[in-house]
Amino acid sequence: MPPYQGQRVLLIVVLSMALMWVDSHFQWLQPVRYGVGFIVAPAQQAATVPLAMAEWFGDSATLRRELLRENKQLSARNFILERRAQRMAYLEAENIELRELLSASEQVDDRVLVASITSVDPDPFTQQIIINKGGEDGVFIGQPVLDAYGLLGQVIDVLPLTSRVLMIADSNHAIPVQVNRNGVRAIATGTGSLSELELIYVPNTADIKVGDMLVSSGLGGRYPRGYPVATVNKVENIPGKPFASVTATPTAQLDRSRHFLLVFSNEAGRVPPAALWQENP
């Protein structure tokens, strides 16, 4: 380093120390410091900008992570609450159905056994279901099955723990019925549609009207007499043909019922195991 530069540095150091000593003991340099403050303030503020921006970005990133985490927690909680609400709605509907089934069982004079659906036959050309009661429960082939609203069908196959039920809407099913209003007899057959039955061989002169309730007649010995089967929804007399076209809507909720009554008719001499049946007064 050249000698004059060393002297200059020494002079600056001495001058700085002198200014510091004077500033600490006297107020002579206060106006100077105050004026210098105006000059260096922009530089000081500019120097703090990177730190402030770094803190802002850090806080923003932290806040974003917190918001994302909270959003995930709220979404999961909302999903759980929705599932609970759906479950509660299902249980409420099931409770209503069971109360209606209990009310229906009180109107049945025979002994009954409550069963539940386990599966539906996937064949589109049949209307059959599987229930959770079988031979071990006293179920037998030909046994009538009801829901809370009317006759649903009959048992056609029995295994130890399950049974297959042929519903009245199946195209292979037929049941003798009579008009509850006047006793006119007919045969109600399934159409393959869960919402419609057809009455066959009904004379044009038969006293059957829209709205008539059809009940099981008891003829043939398969179904006990007096169970609701369907309500007539159309009567059409076709000119030149001896029989009228009559259709009816099943009273049983074939497409939605989950719980059923298996009827043990006193006339048939069939009874379930004592621990399983309910005898109505």
Coordinates of N, CA and C in Angstrom, one line a residue, residues 44-222:
Q44 N -31.6 3.2 3.8 CA -32.0 2.2 4.9 C -33.3 1.5 4.6
Q45 N -34.3 2.2 4.1 CA -35.5 1.5 3.7 C -35.4 0.5 2.6
A46 N -34.6 0.9 1.6 CA -34.3 0.0 0.5 C -33.6 -1.3 1.0
A47 N -32.7 -1.1 2.0 CA -32.0 -2.2 2.5 C -32.9 -3.2 3.2
T48 N -34.0 -2.7 3.8 CA -34.9 -3.6 4.5 C -35.9 -4.3 3.6
V49 N -36.0 -3.8 2.3 CA -37.0 -4.4 1.4 C -36.8 -5.9 1.2
P50 N -35.6 -6.4 0.9 CA -35.4 -7.9 0.7 C -35.8 -8.7 1.9
L51 N -35.4 -8.2 3.1 CA -35.8 -8.9 4.3 C -37.3 -9.0 4.5
A52 N -38.0 -7.8 4.3 CA -39.4 -7.8 4.4 C -40.1 -8.7 3.4
M53 N -39.6 -8.7 2.1 CA -40.2 -9.5 1.1 C -40.0 -11.0 1.5
A54 N -38.8 -11.3 2.0 CA -38.5 -12.7 2.4 C -39.5 -13.1 3.5
E55 N -39.7 -12.2 4.5 CA -40.6 -12.6 5.6 C -42.1 -12.7 5.0
W56 N -42.5 -11.8 4.1 CA -43.8 -11.9 3.5 C -44.1 -13.2 2.8
F57 N -43.1 -13.5 1.9 CA -43.2 -14.8 1.2 C -43.2 -16.0 2.1
G58 N -42.4 -15.9 3.1 CA -42.4 -17.0 4.1 C -43.7 -17.1 4.8
D59 N -44.3 -16.0 5.3 CA -45.6 -16.0 5.9 C -46.6 -16.5 5.0
S60 N -46.6 -16.0 3.7 CA -47.6 -16.4 2.7 C -47.5 -17.9 2.5
A61 N -46.3 -18.5 2.4 CA -46.2 -19.9 2.1 C -46.7 -20.7 3.3
T62 N -46.4 -20.2 4.5 CA -46.9 -20.9 5.8 C -48.4 -20.8 5.8
L63 N -48.9 -19.6 5.6 CA -50.4 -19.5 5.6 C -51.0 -20.4 4.6
R64 N -50.4 -20.4 3.4 CA -51.0 -21.3 2.3 C -51.0 -22.8 2.7
R65 N -49.9 -23.2 3.3 CA -49.8 -24.6 3.8 C -50.9 -24.8 4.9
E66 N -51.0 -23.9 5.8 CA -52.0 -24.0 6.8 C -53.4 -24.1 6.3
L67 N -53.7 -23.2 5.3 CA -55.0 -23.2 4.6 C -55.3 -24.5 3.9
L68 N -54.3 -25.0 3.2 CA -54.4 -26.3 2.5 C -54.7 -27.4 3.5
R69 N -53.9 -27.4 4.6 CA -54.1 -28.5 5.6 C -55.5 -28.4 6.2
E70 N -55.9 -27.2 6.5 CA -57.2 -27.0 7.1 C -58.4 -27.3 6.1
N71 N -58.1 -27.0 4.9 CA -59.1 -27.3 3.8 C -59.3 -28.9 3.7
K72 N -58.2 -29.6 3.7 CA -58.2 -31.0 3.7 C -59.0 -31.6 4.9
Q73 N -58.7 -31.1 6.1 CA -59.4 -31.5 7.3 C -60.9 -31.3 7.2
L74 N -61.2 -30.1 6.7 CA -62.6 -29.7 6.6 C -63.3 -30.6 5.6
S75 N -62.6 -30.9 4.5 CA -63.2 -31.7 3.4 C -63.4 -33.1 3.9
A76 N -62.5 -33.6 4.7 CA -62.6 -35.0 5.3 C -63.7 -35.0 6.3
R77 N -63.8 -34.0 7.1 CA -64.9 -33.9 8.1 C -66.3 -33.8 7.4
N78 N -66.3 -33.0 6.4 CA -67.6 -32.8 5.6 C -68.0 -34.1 5.0
F79 N -67.0 -34.9 4.5 CA -67.4 -36.2 3.9 C -67.9 -37.1 4.9
I80 N -67.3 -37.2 6.1 CA -67.7 -38.0 7.2 C -69.1 -37.6 7.6
L81 N -69.4 -36.3 7.7 CA -70.7 -35.9 8.2 C -71.8 -36.2 7.1
E82 N -71.4 -36.1 5.8 CA -72.4 -36.5 4.8 C -72.7 -38.0 4.8
R83 N -71.7 -38.8 5.0 CA -71.9 -40.2 5.2 C -72.8 -40.5 6.4
R84 N -72.5 -39.8 7.5 CA -73.4 -40.0 8.6 C -74.8 -39.6 8.4
A85 N -75.0 -38.5 7.7 CA -76.3 -38.1 7.3 C -77.0 -39.1 6.4
Q86 N -76.3 -39.6 5.5 CA -76.9 -40.6 4.6 C -77.2 -41.9 5.4
R87 N -76.4 -42.3 6.3 CA -76.6 -43.4 7.1 C -77.9 -43.2 8.0
M88 N -78.0 -42.0 8.6 CA -79.1 -41.7 9.4 C -80.4 -41.7 8.6
A89 N -80.3 -41.2 7.3 CA -81.5 -41.2 6.5 C -81.9 -42.6 6.2
Y90 N -80.9 -43.5 5.9 CA -81.2 -44.9 5.6 C -81.8 -45.6 6.8
L91 N -81.2 -45.3 8.0 CA -81.8 -46.0 9.2 C -83.2 -45.5 9.5
E92 N -83.4 -44.2 9.3 CA -84.8 -43.7 9.5 C -85.8 -44.3 8.6
A93 N -85.4 -44.5 7.3 CA -86.3 -45.2 6.3 C -86.5 -46.6 6.7
E94 N -85.4 -47.3 7.2 CA -85.6 -48.7 7.6 C -86.5 -48.8 8.8
N95 N -86.3 -47.8 9.7 CA -87.1 -47.8 11.0 C -88.6 -47.7 10.6
I96 N -88.9 -46.8 9.7 CA -90.3 -46.6 9.2 C -90.8 -47.9 8.6
E97 N -90.0 -48.5 7.8 CA -90.4 -49.7 7.1 C -90.7 -50.8 8.2
L98 N -89.9 -50.9 9.2 CA -90.1 -52.0 10.2 C -91.3 -51.7 11.0
R99 N -91.6 -50.4 11.3 CA -92.8 -50.1 12.0 C -94.0 -50.5 11.2
E100 N -94.0 -50.2 9.9 CA -95.1 -50.5 9.0 C -95.2 -52.1 8.9
L101 N -94.1 -52.8 8.9 CA -94.1 -54.2 8.8 C -94.7 -54.8 10.1
L102 N -94.4 -54.2 11.2 CA -95.0 -54.6 12.5 C -96.5 -54.4 12.5
S103 N -96.9 -53.2 12.0 CA -98.3 -53.0 11.9 C -99.0 -54.0 11.0
A104 N -98.4 -54.3 9.9 CA -98.9 -55.3 9.0 C -99.0 -56.7 9.7
S105 N -98.0 -57.1 10.4 CA -98.0 -58.4 11.1 C -99.2 -58.5 12.1
E106 N -99.6 -57.3 12.7 CA -100.7 -57.4 13.6 C -102.0 -57.6 13.0
Q107 N -102.1 -57.4 11.6 CA -103.3 -57.6 10.9 C -103.3 -59.0 10.3
V108 N -102.3 -59.8 10.4 CA -102.2 -61.1 9.9 C -102.6 -62.1 11.0
D109 N -103.6 -63.0 10.7 CA -104.1 -63.9 11.7 C -103.2 -65.1 11.9
D110 N -102.3 -65.4 10.9 CA -101.4 -66.5 11.0 C -100.1 -66.1 11.7
R111 N -99.3 -67.2 12.0 CA -98.0 -66.9 12.5 C -97.1 -66.4 11.4
V112 N -96.1 -65.5 11.8 CA -95.2 -64.9 10.8 C -93.8 -65.0 11.3
L113 N -92.9 -64.9 10.3 CA -91.5 -64.8 10.6 C -90.9 -63.7 9.8
V114 N -90.1 -62.8 10.4 CA -89.6 -61.6 9.7 C -88.3 -62.0 9.0
A115 N -88.2 -61.7 7.7 CA -87.0 -61.9 6.9 C -86.5 -60.7 6.2
S116 N -85.3 -60.7 5.7 CA -84.7 -59.5 5.0 C -84.1 -60.0 3.7
I117 N -84.1 -59.1 2.7 CA -83.6 -59.4 1.4 C -82.0 -59.4 1.5
T118 N -81.4 -60.4 0.8 CA -80.0 -60.4 0.7 C -79.5 -60.1 -0.7
S119 N -80.2 -60.5 -1.7 CA -79.8 -60.2 -3.1 C -81.0 -60.3 -4.0
V120 N -80.8 -59.8 -5.2 CA -81.8 -59.8 -6.3 C -81.3 -60.6 -7.5
D121 N -82.1 -61.4 -8.0 CA -81.7 -62.2 -9.2 C -81.4 -61.2 -10.3
P122 N -80.2 -61.3 -10.9 CA -79.8 -60.3 -12.0 C -80.5 -60.6 -13.3
D123 N -81.1 -61.7 -13.5 CA -81.7 -62.0 -14.7 C -82.9 -61.0 -15.0
P124 N -82.8 -60.3 -16.1 CA -83.8 -59.3 -16.4 C -85.2 -59.9 -16.7
F125 N -85.2 -61.2 -17.0 CA -86.5 -61.8 -17.4 C -87.2 -62.5 -16.2
T126 N -86.6 -62.4 -15.1 CA -87.2 -63.0 -13.9 C -87.3 -61.9 -12.8
Q127 N -88.3 -62.1 -11.9 CA -88.4 -61.2 -10.7 C -88.4 -62.1 -9.5
Q128 N -87.1 -62.4 -9.1 CA -86.9 -63.2 -7.9 C -85.9 -62.6 -7.0
I129 N -86.0 -62.9 -5.7 CA -85.1 -62.3 -4.7 C -84.7 -63.5 -3.8
I130 N -83.6 -63.2 -3.0 CA -83.1 -64.1 -2.0 C -83.3 -63.5 -0.7
I131 N -83.8 -64.3 0.3 CA -84.0 -63.8 1.6 C -83.1 -64.6 2.6
N132 N -83.0 -64.0 3.8 CA -82.0 -64.6 4.8 C -82.6 -65.6 5.8
K133 N -83.7 -66.2 5.4 CA -84.3 -67.3 6.2 C -84.4 -68.5 5.3
G134 N -84.1 -69.7 5.9 CA -84.2 -70.9 5.1 C -84.8 -72.1 5.9
G135 N -84.4 -73.3 5.5 CA -85.0 -74.5 6.1 C -84.7 -74.6 7.6
E136 N -83.6 -74.1 8.1 CA -83.4 -74.1 9.5 C -84.3 -73.2 10.3
D137 N -85.0 -72.3 9.6 CA -86.0 -71.4 10.3 C -87.4 -71.9 10.0
G138 N -87.6 -73.0 9.4 CA -88.9 -73.6 9.2 C -89.5 -73.1 7.9
V139 N -88.7 -72.4 7.0 CA -89.3 -72.0 5.7 C -89.5 -73.2 4.8
F140 N -90.6 -73.1 4.0 CA -90.9 -74.3 3.1 C -91.3 -73.7 1.8
I141 N -91.2 -74.6 0.8 CA -91.6 -74.2 -0.6 C -93.1 -74.0 -0.7
G142 N -93.4 -72.9 -1.4 CA -94.8 -72.5 -1.5 C -95.3 -71.5 -0.4
Q143 N -94.4 -71.2 0.5 CA -94.8 -70.3 1.6 C -95.1 -68.9 1.1
P144 N -96.2 -68.3 1.5 CA -96.5 -66.9 1.1 C -95.5 -65.9 1.8
V145 N -95.2 -64.9 1.0 CA -94.3 -63.8 1.5 C -95.0 -62.5 1.3
L146 N -95.1 -61.7 2.4 CA -95.7 -60.4 2.3 C -94.7 -59.3 2.7
D147 N -95.0 -58.0 2.3 CA -94.3 -56.9 2.9 C -95.3 -56.1 3.6
A148 N -95.0 -54.9 4.0 CA -95.9 -54.1 4.9 C -97.2 -53.7 4.1
Y149 N -97.2 -53.9 2.8 CA -98.3 -53.3 2.0 C -99.2 -54.4 1.3
G150 N -98.6 -55.6 1.2 CA -99.4 -56.6 0.5 C -98.6 -57.8 0.2
L151 N -99.3 -58.7 -0.6 CA -98.6 -60.0 -1.0 C -97.5 -59.7 -2.0
L152 N -96.3 -60.3 -1.7 CA -95.1 -60.1 -2.5 C -94.8 -61.3 -3.4
G153 N -95.1 -62.5 -2.9 CA -94.8 -63.7 -3.7 C -94.8 -64.9 -2.8
Q154 N -94.1 -65.9 -3.3 CA -94.0 -67.2 -2.6 C -92.6 -67.8 -2.7
V155 N -92.3 -68.6 -1.7 CA -91.0 -69.3 -1.7 C -91.0 -70.4 -2.7
I156 N -89.9 -70.5 -3.6 CA -89.8 -71.5 -4.6 C -88.6 -72.4 -4.4
D157 N -87.7 -72.0 -3.5 CA -86.5 -72.9 -3.3 C -86.0 -72.6 -1.9
V158 N -85.6 -73.6 -1.2 CA -85.2 -73.5 0.2 C -83.8 -74.1 0.4
L159 N -82.9 -73.3 1.0 CA -81.6 -73.8 1.5 C -81.6 -73.7 3.0
P160 N -80.6 -74.3 3.6 CA -80.6 -74.2 5.1 C -80.7 -72.8 5.7
L161 N -80.0 -71.8 5.1 CA -80.0 -70.5 5.7 C -80.6 -69.4 4.8
T162 N -81.0 -69.7 3.6 CA -81.6 -68.7 2.6 C -82.7 -69.4 1.8
S163 N -83.5 -68.6 1.2 CA -84.6 -69.1 0.4 C -84.7 -68.1 -0.8
R164 N -85.3 -68.7 -1.9 CA -85.6 -67.9 -3.1 C -87.1 -67.7 -3.2
V165 N -87.4 -66.4 -3.5 CA -88.8 -66.0 -3.5 C -89.2 -65.6 -5.0
L166 N -90.2 -66.1 -5.5 CA -90.8 -65.7 -6.8 C -91.8 -64.6 -6.5
M167 N -91.6 -63.4 -7.1 CA -92.5 -62.3 -6.8 C -93.7 -62.4 -7.8
I168 N -94.8 -61.8 -7.3 CA -96.0 -61.9 -8.1 C -95.9 -61.2 -9.5
A169 N -94.9 -60.4 -9.7 CA -94.7 -59.7 -10.9 C -94.0 -60.5 -12.0
D170 N -93.4 -61.7 -11.6 CA -92.7 -62.6 -12.5 C -93.7 -63.1 -13.5
S171 N -93.3 -63.2 -14.8 CA -94.2 -63.6 -15.9 C -94.6 -65.0 -15.7
N172 N -93.9 -65.8 -14.9 CA -94.3 -67.2 -14.6 C -95.2 -67.4 -13.4
H173 N -95.6 -66.3 -12.8 CA -96.4 -66.4 -11.6 C -97.9 -66.0 -11.9
A174 N -98.8 -66.8 -11.3 CA -100.2 -66.5 -11.3 C -100.9 -66.7 -10.0
I175 N -101.9 -65.9 -9.6 CA -102.5 -66.0 -8.3 C -104.0 -65.8 -8.5
P176 N -104.8 -66.7 -7.9 CA -106.3 -66.4 -7.9 C -106.6 -65.2 -7.0
V177 N -107.4 -64.3 -7.5 CA -107.7 -63.1 -6.7 C -109.2 -62.9 -6.8
Q178 N -109.7 -62.0 -6.0 CA -111.1 -61.6 -6.1 C -111.2 -60.1 -5.8
V179 N -112.2 -59.5 -6.3 CA -112.5 -58.1 -6.1 C -113.0 -58.0 -4.7
N180 N -112.4 -57.2 -3.9 CA -112.8 -57.0 -2.5 C -114.2 -56.4 -2.3
R181 N -114.5 -55.6 -3.3 CA -115.8 -54.9 -3.3 C -117.0 -55.9 -3.5
N182 N -116.9 -56.8 -4.4 CA -118.1 -57.7 -4.7 C -117.8 -59.2 -4.8
G183 N -116.5 -59.6 -4.6 CA -116.2 -61.0 -4.7 C -115.9 -61.6 -6.1
V184 N -116.0 -60.8 -7.1 CA -115.7 -61.3 -8.5 C -114.3 -61.9 -8.5
R185 N -114.2 -63.1 -9.1 CA -113.0 -63.8 -9.1 C -112.2 -63.6 -10.4
A186 N -110.9 -63.7 -10.4 CA -110.1 -63.6 -11.6 C -108.7 -64.2 -11.3
I187 N -107.9 -64.3 -12.3 CA -106.5 -64.7 -12.2 C -105.6 -63.6 -12.5
A188 N -104.7 -63.2 -11.6 CA -103.7 -62.2 -11.8 C -102.4 -62.8 -12.1
T189 N -101.8 -62.4 -13.3 CA -100.5 -63.0 -13.7 C -99.5 -61.8 -13.8
G190 N -98.2 -62.2 -13.6 CA -97.2 -61.3 -13.7 C -96.9 -60.9 -15.1
T191 N -96.4 -59.7 -15.3 CA -96.1 -59.2 -16.7 C -94.6 -59.1 -16.9
G192 N -93.8 -59.3 -15.8 CA -92.4 -59.1 -15.9 C -92.0 -57.7 -15.4
S193 N -93.0 -56.8 -15.3 CA -92.8 -55.5 -14.8 C -93.2 -55.4 -13.3
L194 N -92.4 -54.8 -12.5 CA -92.7 -54.7 -11.1 C -93.9 -53.8 -10.7
S195 N -94.3 -53.1 -11.7 CA -95.4 -52.1 -11.4 C -96.7 -52.5 -12.0
E196 N -96.8 -53.7 -12.6 CA -98.1 -54.1 -13.3 C -98.4 -55.6 -13.3
L197 N -99.6 -55.9 -13.0 CA -100.1 -57.3 -13.1 C -101.2 -57.2 -14.2
E198 N -101.5 -58.4 -14.7 CA -102.6 -58.5 -15.7 C -103.6 -59.5 -15.3
L199 N -104.9 -59.2 -15.4 CA -106.0 -60.1 -15.1 C -106.4 -60.8 -16.4
I200 N -106.4 -62.1 -16.4 CA -106.7 -62.8 -17.6 C -108.1 -63.4 -17.6
Y201 N -108.7 -63.6 -18.7 CA -110.0 -64.2 -18.9 C -111.1 -63.5 -18.1
V202 N -111.0 -62.2 -18.1 CA -112.1 -61.4 -17.4 C -113.2 -61.1 -18.4
P203 N -114.4 -61.6 -18.3 CA -115.5 -61.3 -19.2 C -115.8 -59.8 -19.3
N204 N -116.2 -59.4 -20.5 CA -116.5 -58.0 -20.7 C -117.6 -57.5 -19.7
T205 N -118.4 -58.4 -19.3 CA -119.6 -58.1 -18.4 C -119.2 -58.1 -16.9
A206 N -117.9 -58.4 -16.6 CA -117.5 -58.5 -15.2 C -117.6 -57.2 -14.5
D207 N -118.1 -57.2 -13.3 CA -118.2 -55.9 -12.5 C -116.8 -55.6 -11.8
I208 N -115.9 -55.1 -12.7 CA -114.6 -54.7 -12.2 C -114.4 -53.2 -12.6
K209 N -114.0 -52.4 -11.6 CA -113.8 -51.0 -11.9 C -112.4 -50.5 -11.5
V210 N -111.9 -49.5 -12.1 CA -110.7 -48.9 -11.8 C -110.7 -48.5 -10.3
G211 N -109.7 -48.8 -9.5 CA -109.6 -48.5 -8.1 C -110.0 -49.7 -7.2
D212 N -110.6 -50.7 -7.8 CA -111.0 -51.9 -7.0 C -109.8 -52.6 -6.4
M213 N -109.9 -53.0 -5.1 CA -108.8 -53.7 -4.5 C -109.0 -55.2 -4.8
L214 N -107.9 -55.8 -5.2 CA -107.8 -57.3 -5.4 C -107.1 -57.9 -4.3
V215 N -107.8 -59.0 -3.7 CA -107.2 -59.7 -2.6 C -107.1 -61.2 -3.0
S216 N -106.2 -61.9 -2.3 CA -106.1 -63.3 -2.6 C -107.4 -64.1 -2.2
S217 N -107.8 -64.9 -3.2 CA -109.1 -65.6 -2.9 C -109.0 -66.9 -2.1
G218 N -107.8 -67.4 -2.0 CA -107.6 -68.6 -1.2 C -107.8 -69.9 -2.1
L219 N -108.3 -69.7 -3.3 CA -108.5 -70.9 -4.2 C -107.2 -71.5 -4.6
G220 N -107.1 -72.8 -4.7 CA -105.8 -73.5 -5.0 C -105.0 -73.8 -3.8
G221 N -105.3 -73.2 -2.7 CA -104.6 -73.6 -1.5 C -103.2 -73.1 -1.3
R222 N -102.7 -72.3 -2.3 CA -101.3 -71.8 -2.2 C -101.2 -70.6 -1.3

